[in-house]
Short mmCIF file of C-alpha atoms in Angstrom, two decimals:
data_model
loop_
_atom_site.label_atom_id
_atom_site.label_comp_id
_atom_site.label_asym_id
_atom_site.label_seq_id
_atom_site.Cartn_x
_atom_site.Cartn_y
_atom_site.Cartn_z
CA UNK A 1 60.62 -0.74 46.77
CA UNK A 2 59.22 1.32 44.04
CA UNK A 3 62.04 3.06 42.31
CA UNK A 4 59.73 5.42 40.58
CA UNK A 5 57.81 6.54 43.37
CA UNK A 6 61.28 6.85 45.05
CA UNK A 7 62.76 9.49 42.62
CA UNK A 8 59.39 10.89 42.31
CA UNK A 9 59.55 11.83 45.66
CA UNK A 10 63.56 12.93 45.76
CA UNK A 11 62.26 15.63 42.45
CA UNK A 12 60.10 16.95 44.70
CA UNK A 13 62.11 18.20 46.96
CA UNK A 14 64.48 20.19 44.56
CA UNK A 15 61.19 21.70 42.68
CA UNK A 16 61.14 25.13 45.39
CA UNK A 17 64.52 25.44 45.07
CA UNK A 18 64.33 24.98 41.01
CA UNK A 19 61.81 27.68 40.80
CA UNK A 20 63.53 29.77 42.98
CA UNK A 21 66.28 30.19 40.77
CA UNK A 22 64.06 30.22 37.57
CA UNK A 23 65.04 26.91 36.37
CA UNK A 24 62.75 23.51 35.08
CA UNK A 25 63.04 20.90 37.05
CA UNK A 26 61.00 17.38 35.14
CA UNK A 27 60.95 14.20 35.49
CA UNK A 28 59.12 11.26 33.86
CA UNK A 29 59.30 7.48 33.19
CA UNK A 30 58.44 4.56 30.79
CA UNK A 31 56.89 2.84 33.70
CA UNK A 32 54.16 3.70 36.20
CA UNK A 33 55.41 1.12 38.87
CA UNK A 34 58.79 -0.44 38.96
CA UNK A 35 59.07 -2.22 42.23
CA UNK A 36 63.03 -3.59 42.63
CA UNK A 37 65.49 -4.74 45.18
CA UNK A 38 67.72 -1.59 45.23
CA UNK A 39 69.35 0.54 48.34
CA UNK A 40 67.09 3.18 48.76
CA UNK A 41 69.88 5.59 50.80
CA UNK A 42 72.67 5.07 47.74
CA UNK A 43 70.08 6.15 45.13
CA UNK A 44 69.08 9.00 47.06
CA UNK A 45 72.64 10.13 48.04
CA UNK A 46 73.84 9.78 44.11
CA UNK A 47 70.66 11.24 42.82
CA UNK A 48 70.63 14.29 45.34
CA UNK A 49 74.25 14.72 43.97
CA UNK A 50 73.66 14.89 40.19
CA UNK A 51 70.75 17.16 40.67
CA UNK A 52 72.19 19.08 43.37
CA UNK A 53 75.12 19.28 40.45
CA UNK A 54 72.77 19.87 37.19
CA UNK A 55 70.91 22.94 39.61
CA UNK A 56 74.50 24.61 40.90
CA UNK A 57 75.60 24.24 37.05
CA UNK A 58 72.72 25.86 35.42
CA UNK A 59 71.64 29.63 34.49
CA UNK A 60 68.43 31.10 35.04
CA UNK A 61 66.05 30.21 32.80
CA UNK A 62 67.34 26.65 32.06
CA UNK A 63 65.96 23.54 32.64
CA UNK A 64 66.54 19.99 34.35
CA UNK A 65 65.00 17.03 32.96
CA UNK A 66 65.35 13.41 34.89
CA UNK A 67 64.20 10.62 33.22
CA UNK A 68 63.64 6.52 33.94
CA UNK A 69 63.66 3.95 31.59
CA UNK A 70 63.50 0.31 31.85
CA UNK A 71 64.79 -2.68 29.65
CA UNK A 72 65.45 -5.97 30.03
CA UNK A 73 65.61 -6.31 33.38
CA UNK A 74 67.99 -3.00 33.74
CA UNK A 75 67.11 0.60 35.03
CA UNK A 76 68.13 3.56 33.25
CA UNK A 77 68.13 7.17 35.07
CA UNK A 78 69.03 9.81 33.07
CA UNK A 79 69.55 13.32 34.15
CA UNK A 80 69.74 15.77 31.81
CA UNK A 81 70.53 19.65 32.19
CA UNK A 82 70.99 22.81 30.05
CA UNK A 83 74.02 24.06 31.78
CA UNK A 84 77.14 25.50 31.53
CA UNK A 85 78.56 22.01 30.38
CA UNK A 86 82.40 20.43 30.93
CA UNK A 87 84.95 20.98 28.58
CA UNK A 88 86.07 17.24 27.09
CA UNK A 89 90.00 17.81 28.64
CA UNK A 90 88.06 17.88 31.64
CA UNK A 91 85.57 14.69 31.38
CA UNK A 92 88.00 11.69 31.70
CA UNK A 93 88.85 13.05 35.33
CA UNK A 94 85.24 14.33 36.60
CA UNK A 95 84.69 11.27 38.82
CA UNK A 96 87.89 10.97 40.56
CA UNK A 97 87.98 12.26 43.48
CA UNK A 98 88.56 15.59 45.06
CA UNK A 99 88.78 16.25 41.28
CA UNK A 100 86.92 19.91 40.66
CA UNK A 101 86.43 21.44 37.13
CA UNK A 102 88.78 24.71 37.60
CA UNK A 103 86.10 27.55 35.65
CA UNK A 104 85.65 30.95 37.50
CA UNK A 105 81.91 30.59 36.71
CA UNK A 106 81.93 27.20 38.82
CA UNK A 107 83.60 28.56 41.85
CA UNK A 108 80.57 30.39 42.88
CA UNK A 109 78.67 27.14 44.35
CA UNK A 110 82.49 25.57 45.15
CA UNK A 111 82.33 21.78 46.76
CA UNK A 112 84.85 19.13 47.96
CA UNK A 113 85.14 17.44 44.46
CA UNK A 114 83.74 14.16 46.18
CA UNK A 115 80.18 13.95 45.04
CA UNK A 116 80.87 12.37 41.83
CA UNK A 117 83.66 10.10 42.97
CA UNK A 118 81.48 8.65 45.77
CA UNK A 119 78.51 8.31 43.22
CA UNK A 120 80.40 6.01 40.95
CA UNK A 121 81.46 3.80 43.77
CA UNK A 122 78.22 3.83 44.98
CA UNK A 123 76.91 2.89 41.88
CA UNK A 124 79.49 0.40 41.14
CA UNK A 125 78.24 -1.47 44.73
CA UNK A 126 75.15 -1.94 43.53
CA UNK A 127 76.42 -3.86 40.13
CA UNK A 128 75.74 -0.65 37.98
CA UNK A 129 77.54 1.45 36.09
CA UNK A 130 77.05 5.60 35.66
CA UNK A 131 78.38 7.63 32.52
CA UNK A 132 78.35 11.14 31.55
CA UNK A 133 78.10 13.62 28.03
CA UNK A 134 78.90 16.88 27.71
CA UNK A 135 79.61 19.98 25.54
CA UNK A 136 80.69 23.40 27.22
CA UNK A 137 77.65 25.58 26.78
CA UNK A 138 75.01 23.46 26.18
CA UNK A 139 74.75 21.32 29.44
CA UNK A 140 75.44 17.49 30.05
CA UNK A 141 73.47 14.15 30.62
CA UNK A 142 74.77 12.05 33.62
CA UNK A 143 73.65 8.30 33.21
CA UNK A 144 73.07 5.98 35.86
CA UNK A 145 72.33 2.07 34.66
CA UNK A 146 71.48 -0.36 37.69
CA UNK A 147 69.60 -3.92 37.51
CA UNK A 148 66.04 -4.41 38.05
CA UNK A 149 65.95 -7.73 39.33
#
């Protein structure tokens, strides 16, 4: 399948919603084309959960940027946001589960804590590996690596 066309498509839905709540929503990539063998459900379920995240996490007027790369035979998604951001005591337990960051500003759009836990392990099935950066206040990047061949 064509993993860009794939994601392309997955933006696209969250763009309404996006300008609804007077945020950016972006997305570009290195290639045009990047046909792979990947599971088309997993990427959608852990993509639909970071940006689901990165919109629920960030103000009015901010903006959502997800980006593909690809090198040596590995794919790089990146998803960046301008957001409220998670405080570093709180970063080492973000993807275990039923784990929730505990701020009274992050309550409002309250989950199970079980997105992020199930990404990773999806991720981790398809012999990838996802990281995340963040500073309180000025948003975080979540990063997905997966192989291309």
């Amino acid at each position: 399948l064509d993993i860009v066309q794939h994601l392309e498509y997955l933006i696209t839905n969250f763009k309404d919603y996006a300008k609804e709540n007077g945020l950016e929503l972006s997305f570009e990539s290195s290639e045009k084309e990047l046909w792979m063998d990947y599971d088309a459900n997993q990427v959608k379920q852990i993509l639909t959960n970071l940006i689901s995240n990165a919109l629920k996490f960030t103000n009015s007027g901010g903006r959502i940027h997800v980006s593909l790369t690809a090198v040596d035979q590995q794919v790089y998604i990146q998803v960046r946001d301008t957001g409220i951001g998670i405080a570093k005591a709180e970063q080492e337990k973000i993807f275990e589960r039923f784990y929730q960051v505990d701020q009274g500003n992050t309550r409002v759009g309250e989950g199970t804590g079980i997105g992020l836990a199930h990404s990773k392990e999806l991720v981790s099935l398809m012999g990838g590996s996802i990281t995340m950066e963040s500073e309180p206040g000025m948003g975080s990047v979540f990063g997905l690596t997966l192989p291309s061949s």
